[in-house]
PDB file of C-alpha atoms in Angstrom:
ATOM      1  CA  LEU A   1      88.349  99.909 100.929  1.00 73.00           C
ATOM      2  CA  ALA A   2      86.893 102.751 103.017  1.00 70.00           C
ATOM      3  CA  GLY A   3      89.932 103.072 105.265  1.00 70.00           C
ATOM      4  CA  LYS A   4      88.194 101.914 108.454  1.00 78.00           C
ATOM      5  CA  ILE A   5      91.092  99.493 108.892  1.00 82.00           C
ATOM      6  CA  MET A   6      94.231 101.552 108.402  1.00 79.00           C
ATOM      7  CA  PRO A   7      97.132 100.841 106.033  1.00 79.00           C
ATOM      8  CA  GLY A   8      99.817  98.888 107.878  1.00 84.00           C
ATOM      9  CA  GLU A   9      97.391  97.791 110.603  1.00 89.00           C
ATOM     10  CA  HIS A  10      97.851  94.278 111.972  1.00 93.00           C
ATOM     11  CA  LEU A  11      94.857  92.029 111.265  1.00 94.00           C
ATOM     12  CA  VAL A  12      94.212  89.964 114.389  1.00 93.00           C
ATOM     13  CA  GLU A  13      92.067  86.970 113.461  1.00 92.00           C
ATOM     14  CA  GLN A  14      90.239  86.503 116.757  1.00 93.00           C
ATOM     15  CA  LYS A  15      89.516  90.208 117.160  1.00 93.00           C
ATOM     16  CA  LEU A  16      88.044  90.390 113.645  1.00 93.00           C
ATOM     17  CA  ALA A  17      86.068  87.177 114.178  1.00 94.00           C
ATOM     18  CA  ASP A  18      84.510  88.650 117.335  1.00 94.00           C
ATOM     19  CA  GLN A  19      83.712  91.978 115.611  1.00 91.00           C
ATOM     20  CA  LEU A  20      82.124  90.296 112.591  1.00 92.00           C
ATOM     21  CA  ALA A  21      80.457  87.458 114.516  1.00 94.00           C
ATOM     22  CA  VAL A  22      82.019  84.802 112.273  1.00 95.00           C
ATOM     23  CA  SER A  23      84.445  81.955 112.840  1.00 95.00           C
ATOM     24  CA  ARG A  24      88.183  82.522 113.061  1.00 94.00           C
ATOM     25  CA  ILE A  25      88.613  80.078 110.163  1.00 95.00           C
ATOM     26  CA  SER A  26      86.392  82.292 107.992  1.00 95.00           C
ATOM     27  CA  VAL A  27      88.507  85.320 108.839  1.00 94.00           C
ATOM     28  CA  ARG A  28      91.692  83.407 108.034  1.00 94.00           C
ATOM     29  CA  GLU A  29      90.336  82.410 104.613  1.00 94.00           C
ATOM     30  CA  ALA A  30      89.222  85.995 103.935  1.00 93.00           C
ATOM     31  CA  ILE A  31      92.703  87.285 104.790  1.00 94.00           C
ATOM     32  CA  ARG A  32      94.226  84.752 102.387  1.00 92.00           C
ATOM     33  CA  GLU A  33      91.915  85.954  99.605  1.00 91.00           C
ATOM     34  CA  LEU A  34      92.760  89.596 100.341  1.00 90.00           C
ATOM     35  CA  SER A  35      96.413  88.639 100.204  1.00 90.00           C
ATOM     36  CA  LYS A  36      95.921  87.186  96.704  1.00 86.00           C
ATOM     37  CA  ASP A  37      94.379  90.517  95.649  1.00 81.00           C
ATOM     38  CA  GLY A  38      97.377  92.367  97.059  1.00 83.00           C
ATOM     39  CA  LEU A  39      95.294  94.193  99.683  1.00 87.00           C
ATOM     40  CA  VAL A  40      96.887  92.380 102.618  1.00 91.00           C
ATOM     41  CA  GLU A  41     100.536  91.539 103.149  1.00 90.00           C
ATOM     42  CA  ILE A  42     101.396  88.423 105.176  1.00 90.00           C
ATOM     43  CA  ILE A  43     104.741  88.971 106.896  1.00 89.00           C
ATOM     44  CA  PRO A  44     106.627  85.998 108.413  1.00 88.00           C
ATOM     45  CA  ASN A  45     106.663  86.092 112.240  1.00 86.00           C
ATOM     46  CA  SER A  46     104.469  89.210 112.156  1.00 88.00           C
ATOM     47  CA  GLY A  47     101.170  88.124 110.630  1.00 91.00           C
ATOM     48  CA  ALA A  48      98.818  89.846 108.219  1.00 93.00           C
ATOM     49  CA  HIS A  49      98.879  93.602 107.700  1.00 93.00           C
ATOM     50  CA  VAL A  50      96.803  95.907 105.525  1.00 89.00           C
ATOM     51  CA  VAL A  51      98.863  96.988 102.532  1.00 85.00           C
ATOM     52  CA  ASP A  52     100.143 100.571 102.592  1.00 83.00           C
ATOM     53  CA  TYR A  53     100.738 102.802  99.571  1.00 82.00           C
ATOM     54  CA  SER A  54     103.780 104.925  98.995  1.00 84.00           C
ATOM     55  CA  ILE A  55     103.877 107.887  96.621  1.00 86.00           C
ATOM     56  CA  ASN A  56     105.808 105.671  94.185  1.00 87.00           C
ATOM     57  CA  ASP A  57     103.047 103.032  94.403  1.00 86.00           C
ATOM     58  CA  ILE A  58     100.396 105.615  93.513  1.00 86.00           C
ATOM     59  CA  GLN A  59     102.440 106.956  90.619  1.00 88.00           C
ATOM     60  CA  GLU A  60     103.120 103.475  89.257  1.00 89.00           C
ATOM     61  CA  ILE A  61      99.491 102.353  89.470  1.00 89.00           C
ATOM     62  CA  TYR A  62      98.201 105.512  87.784  1.00 88.00           C
ATOM     63  CA  THR A  63     100.866 105.423  85.072  1.00 90.00           C
ATOM     64  CA  LEU A  64     100.181 101.760  84.283  1.00 92.00           C
ATOM     65  CA  ARG A  65      96.433 102.310  84.364  1.00 92.00           C
ATOM     66  CA  ALA A  66      96.672 105.271  81.959  1.00 93.00           C
ATOM     67  CA  ALA A  67      98.826 103.199  79.585  1.00 94.00           C
ATOM     68  CA  LEU A  68      96.422 100.233  79.605  1.00 95.00           C
ATOM     69  CA  GLU A  69      93.336 102.370  79.059  1.00 95.00           C
ATOM     70  CA  SER A  70      95.094 104.247  76.255  1.00 95.00           C
ATOM     71  CA  ILE A  71      95.592 100.869  74.563  1.00 95.00           C
ATOM     72  CA  ALA A  72      91.851 100.268  74.920  1.00 95.00           C
ATOM     73  CA  ILE A  73      91.100 103.608  73.256  1.00 95.00           C
ATOM     74  CA  GLU A  74      93.521 102.811  70.427  1.00 95.00           C
ATOM     75  CA  GLU A  75      91.671  99.550  69.761  1.00 94.00           C
ATOM     76  CA  LEU A  76      88.235 101.166  69.892  1.00 93.00           C
ATOM     77  CA  PHE A  77      89.296 103.747  67.316  1.00 94.00           C
ATOM     78  CA  LYS A  78      90.020 100.914  64.881  1.00 94.00           C
ATOM     79  CA  LEU A  79      86.235 100.460  64.707  1.00 92.00           C
ATOM     80  CA  SER A  80      83.813 102.677  62.834  1.00 92.00           C
ATOM     81  CA  ILE A  81      81.964 105.386  64.759  1.00 91.00           C
ATOM     82  CA  GLN A  82      78.751 103.351  64.430  1.00 90.00           C
ATOM     83  CA  GLN A  83      80.446 100.251  65.889  1.00 90.00           C
ATOM     84  CA  ARG A  84      81.844 102.288  68.760  1.00 90.00           C
ATOM     85  CA  MET A  85      78.415 103.734  69.535  1.00 90.00           C
ATOM     86  CA  LEU A  86      76.935 100.240  69.772  1.00 89.00           C
ATOM     87  CA  ARG A  87      79.630  99.111  72.194  1.00 88.00           C
ATOM     88  CA  LEU A  88      79.219 102.093  74.505  1.00 90.00           C
ATOM     89  CA  LYS A  89      75.620 101.471  75.604  1.00 88.00           C
ATOM     90  CA  LYS A  90      76.600  99.988  78.983  1.00 88.00           C
ATOM     91  CA  LEU A  91      78.913 102.939  79.647  1.00 91.00           C
ATOM     92  CA  GLU A  92      75.992 105.281  78.990  1.00 91.00           C
ATOM     93  CA  ASN A  93      73.892 103.339  81.530  1.00 90.00           C
ATOM     94  CA  LEU A  94      76.677 103.770  84.086  1.00 93.00           C
ATOM     95  CA  ILE A  95      76.587 107.531  83.463  1.00 93.00           C
ATOM     96  CA  GLU A  96      72.974 107.559  84.686  1.00 90.00           C
ATOM     97  CA  LEU A  97      74.055 105.815  87.896  1.00 92.00           C
ATOM     98  CA  MET A  98      76.882 108.347  88.277  1.00 93.00           C
ATOM     99  CA  GLU A  99      74.397 111.218  88.036  1.00 92.00           C
ATOM    100  CA  ASN A 100      72.352 109.787  90.932  1.00 91.00           C
ATOM    101  CA  ILE A 101      75.465 109.126  92.999  1.00 91.00           C
ATOM    102  CA  GLU A 102      76.728 112.640  92.322  1.00 89.00           C
ATOM    103  CA  LYS A 103      73.456 114.123  93.599  1.00 89.00           C
ATOM    104  CA  ARG A 104      73.839 112.116  96.818  1.00 89.00           C
ATOM    105  CA  GLY A 105      77.505 113.041  97.145  1.00 84.00           C
ATOM    106  CA  ASP A 106      78.357 109.379  97.780  1.00 87.00           C
ATOM    107  CA  ARG A 107      82.079 109.301  96.975  1.00 85.00           C
ATOM    108  CA  PHE A 108      82.559 105.733  98.166  1.00 85.00           C
ATOM    109  CA  LYS A 109      79.856 104.369  95.843  1.00 88.00           C
ATOM    110  CA  GLY A 110      81.157 106.745  93.193  1.00 88.00           C
ATOM    111  CA  SER A 111      84.614 105.152  93.310  1.00 87.00           C
ATOM    112  CA  SER A 112      83.046 101.726  92.762  1.00 89.00           C
ATOM    113  CA  ILE A 113      81.056 102.913  89.732  1.00 92.00           C
ATOM    114  CA  ASP A 114      84.121 104.753  88.426  1.00 90.00           C
ATOM    115  CA  THR A 115      86.116 101.512  88.592  1.00 91.00           C
ATOM    116  CA  GLU A 116      83.286  99.621  86.888  1.00 93.00           C
ATOM    117  CA  PHE A 117      83.133 102.241  84.111  1.00 94.00           C
ATOM    118  CA  HIS A 118      86.834 102.014  83.332  1.00 94.00           C
ATOM    119  CA  ARG A 119      86.854  98.219  83.525  1.00 94.00           C
ATOM    120  CA  GLU A 120      84.005  98.151  81.014  1.00 94.00           C
ATOM    121  CA  LEU A 121      86.095 100.407  78.778  1.00 94.00           C
ATOM    122  CA  MET A 122      88.911  97.844  78.969  1.00 95.00           C
ATOM    123  CA  LEU A 123      86.457  95.014  78.269  1.00 94.00           C
ATOM    124  CA  LEU A 124      85.060  96.740  75.165  1.00 92.00           C
ATOM    125  CA  SER A 125      88.532  96.901  73.636  1.00 92.00           C
ATOM    126  CA  GLU A 126      88.682  93.060  73.614  1.00 93.00           C
ATOM    127  CA  GLN A 127      92.315  93.161  74.689  1.00 92.00           C
ATOM    128  CA  ASN A 128      92.199  90.205  77.064  1.00 92.00           C
ATOM    129  CA  ARG A 129      95.783  90.336  78.323  1.00 93.00           C
ATOM    130  CA  ALA A 130      95.573  94.069  78.975  1.00 94.00           C
ATOM    131  CA  LEU A 131      92.266  93.500  80.798  1.00 94.00           C
ATOM    132  CA  LYS A 132      93.858  90.774  82.941  1.00 93.00           C
ATOM    133  CA  VAL A 133      96.631  93.153  84.032  1.00 92.00           C
ATOM    134  CA  TRP A 134      94.053  95.879  84.718  1.00 93.00           C
ATOM    135  CA  ASP A 135      91.954  93.458  86.788  1.00 91.00           C
ATOM    136  CA  GLN A 136      94.963  92.601  88.935  1.00 87.00           C
ATOM    137  CA  MET A 137      95.079  96.265  89.956  1.00 88.00           C
ATOM    138  CA  SER A 138      91.323  96.836  90.174  1.00 87.00           C
ATOM    139  CA  SER A 139      91.015  96.693  93.972  1.00 84.00           C
ATOM    140  CA  HIS A 140      93.946  99.081  94.334  1.00 86.00           C
ATOM    141  CA  ILE A 141      92.387 101.389  91.727  1.00 86.00           C
ATOM    142  CA  ASN A 142      89.105 101.380  93.651  1.00 82.00           C
ATOM    143  CA  ILE A 143      90.823 102.292  96.925  1.00 81.00           C
ATOM    144  CA  ILE A 144      92.989 104.992  95.396  1.00 81.00           C
ATOM    145  CA  VAL A 145      90.145 106.535  93.364  1.00 81.00           C
ATOM    146  CA  TYR A 146      88.028 106.754  96.519  1.00 80.00           C
ATOM    147  CA  HIS A 147      90.737 108.424  98.562  1.00 77.00           C
ATOM    148  CA  ALA A 148      91.745 110.685  95.684  1.00 75.00           C
ATOM    149  CA  SER A 149      88.123 111.855  95.403  1.00 75.00           C
ATOM    150  CA  GLN A 150      88.370 113.300  98.912  1.00 72.00           C
ATOM    151  CA  TYR A 151      90.737 115.951  97.581  1.00 71.00           C
ATOM    152  CA  PHE A 152      88.394 117.297  94.925  1.00 72.00           C
ATOM    153  CA  PRO A 153      86.697 120.347  96.501  1.00 70.00           C
ATOM    154  CA  SER A 154      83.363 119.297  95.006  1.00 72.00           C
ATOM    155  CA  PHE A 155      81.806 116.082  93.691  1.00 76.00           C
ATOM    156  CA  GLU A 156      80.150 118.155  90.972  1.00 83.00           C
ATOM    157  CA  GLY A 157      81.065 117.119  87.428  1.00 86.00           C
ATOM    158  CA  PHE A 158      81.688 113.454  88.271  1.00 88.00           C
ATOM    159  CA  ALA A 159      79.207 112.196  85.657  1.00 91.00           C
ATOM    160  CA  ASN A 160      80.021 114.855  83.060  1.00 92.00           C
ATOM    161  CA  ARG A 161      83.736 114.019  83.052  1.00 91.00           C
ATOM    162  CA  HIS A 162      82.865 110.465  82.051  1.00 93.00           C
ATOM    163  CA  ARG A 163      80.230 111.635  79.566  1.00 94.00           C
ATOM    164  CA  THR A 164      82.901 113.797  77.910  1.00 95.00           C
ATOM    165  CA  LEU A 165      85.082 110.706  77.541  1.00 94.00           C
ATOM    166  CA  ILE A 166      82.240 108.816  75.824  1.00 94.00           C
ATOM    167  CA  ASN A 167      81.654 111.722  73.435  1.00 94.00           C
ATOM    168  CA  LEU A 168      85.346 111.786  72.548  1.00 95.00           C
ATOM    169  CA  ILE A 169      85.387 108.019  71.934  1.00 93.00           C
ATOM    170  CA  ILE A 170      82.603 108.340  69.349  1.00 91.00           C
ATOM    171  CA  GLY A 171      84.290 111.369  67.803  1.00 91.00           C
ATOM    172  CA  GLU A 172      87.011 111.498  65.193  1.00 90.00           C
ATOM    173  CA  ASP A 173      90.011 112.819  67.135  1.00 94.00           C
ATOM    174  CA  LYS A 174      91.763 109.832  68.711  1.00 95.00           C
ATOM    175  CA  ASN A 175      94.625 111.891  70.141  1.00 95.00           C
ATOM    176  CA  ALA A 176      92.224 114.308  71.865  1.00 96.00           C
ATOM    177  CA  CYS A 177      90.424 111.316  73.389  1.00 95.00           C
ATOM    178  CA  ILE A 178      93.627 109.720  74.690  1.00 95.00           C
ATOM    179  CA  ASN A 179      94.912 113.040  76.059  1.00 95.00           C
ATOM    180  CA  PHE A 180      91.635 113.629  77.916  1.00 95.00           C
ATOM    181  CA  LEU A 181      91.692 110.072  79.283  1.00 94.00           C
ATOM    182  CA  LYS A 182      95.221 110.496  80.631  1.00 92.00           C
ATOM    183  CA  LEU A 183      94.371 113.854  82.195  1.00 90.00           C
ATOM    184  CA  HIS A 184      91.175 112.396  83.668  1.00 87.00           C
ATOM    185  CA  ILE A 185      93.122 109.538  85.281  1.00 87.00           C
ATOM    186  CA  VAL A 186      96.221 111.429  86.392  1.00 83.00           C
ATOM    187  CA  ASP A 187      94.435 114.466  87.871  1.00 78.00           C
ATOM    188  CA  GLY A 188      92.936 112.554  90.786  1.00 74.00           C
ATOM    189  CA  GLY A 189      96.152 110.676  91.429  1.00 77.00           C
ATOM    190  CA  GLN A 190      98.171 113.877  91.473  1.00 80.00           C
ATOM    191  CA  LYS A 191      95.797 115.462  93.988  1.00 75.00           C
ATOM    192  CA  LEU A 192      96.301 112.467  96.276  1.00 75.00           C
ATOM    193  CA  ILE A 193     100.079 112.508  95.816  1.00 83.00           C
ATOM    194  CA  ASN A 194     100.201 116.231  96.599  1.00 79.00           C
ATOM    195  CA  SER A 195      98.249 115.590  99.787  1.00 73.00           C
ATOM    196  CA  MET A 196     100.540 112.698 100.731  1.00 73.00           C
ATOM    197  CA  GLN A 197     103.563 114.941 100.299  1.00 75.00           C
ATOM    198  CA  ASP A 198     101.927 117.600 102.492  1.00 70.00           C
ATOM    199  CA  THR A 199     100.886 115.222 105.276  1.00 59.00           C
ATOM    200  CA  ASN A 200     103.908 112.913 105.357  1.00 58.00           C
ATOM    201  CA  THR A 201     105.934 115.570 107.155  1.00 51.00           C
ATOM    202  CA  ASN A 202     103.356 115.384 109.955  1.00 49.00           C
ATOM    203  CA  ASN A 203     103.327 111.568 110.092  1.00 48.00           C
ATOM    204  CA  GLU A 204      99.664 111.508 109.068  1.00 51.00           C
ATOM    205  CA  SER A 205      98.067 109.126 106.586  1.00 54.00           C
ATOM    206  CA  VAL A 206      95.796 110.423 103.842  1.00 54.00           C
ATOM    207  CA  PHE A 207      94.152 106.992 103.887  1.00 59.00           C
ATOM    208  CA  SER A 208      92.745 107.412 107.386  1.00 53.00           C
ATOM    209  CA  GLU A 209      89.020 107.329 108.110  1.00 52.00           C
ATOM    210  CA  GLU A 210      89.411 110.608 110.005  1.00 47.00           C
ATOM    211  CA  ASN A 211      90.802 112.369 106.930  1.00 50.00           C
ATOM    212  CA  ASN A 212      87.945 110.977 104.841  1.00 51.00           C
ATOM    213  CA  GLU A 213      85.343 112.297 107.243  1.00 47.00           C
ATOM    214  CA  ASN A 214      86.950 115.715 107.237  1.00 40.00           C
ATOM    215  CA  ASN A 215      86.520 115.971 103.483  1.00 42.00           C
TER     216      ASN A 215
END
């Protein structure tokens, strides 16, 4: 998730077992689980490799995510304002965690809380099939949100952006809420895509640990 193992990198079981001080069988099972989550690709006659993301992958994930979360907002607006307020208590608790993370400037932990916040939003809508599709992308969302955060010049405003979304959900203007949600989601993705377009000409990966440390 943090990019310490690079996209496309070959996962050598024995090397990982030695590094982690676990059995090779444990590593093999872990790789199989990561493959189920779509984070590792197992290629015949080549072995397991960390999944890489193209610009099209990023665009597709962000577009699908924005569509699913817009559905969640639509469903929440079918409730009264009072009912919405009752459902949003856990989101408000996550805002407090975001404020502490923002003060520490911990973008990696921030991406995890961000993913948790938006999953909770999906859960509150009680759209189980939409949530299932969202969950299938959740690990990819976490990775991409983390790397996208590197291209915001400051971590300031992390909590307030999510607080604004809560305020809009308990407001009366559904369209304003959905428009803000889409902008909130797409902005980070577009920053990452712009960086990918800039660096691809130099054969560099925006998912590298070195790039993360430089931001």
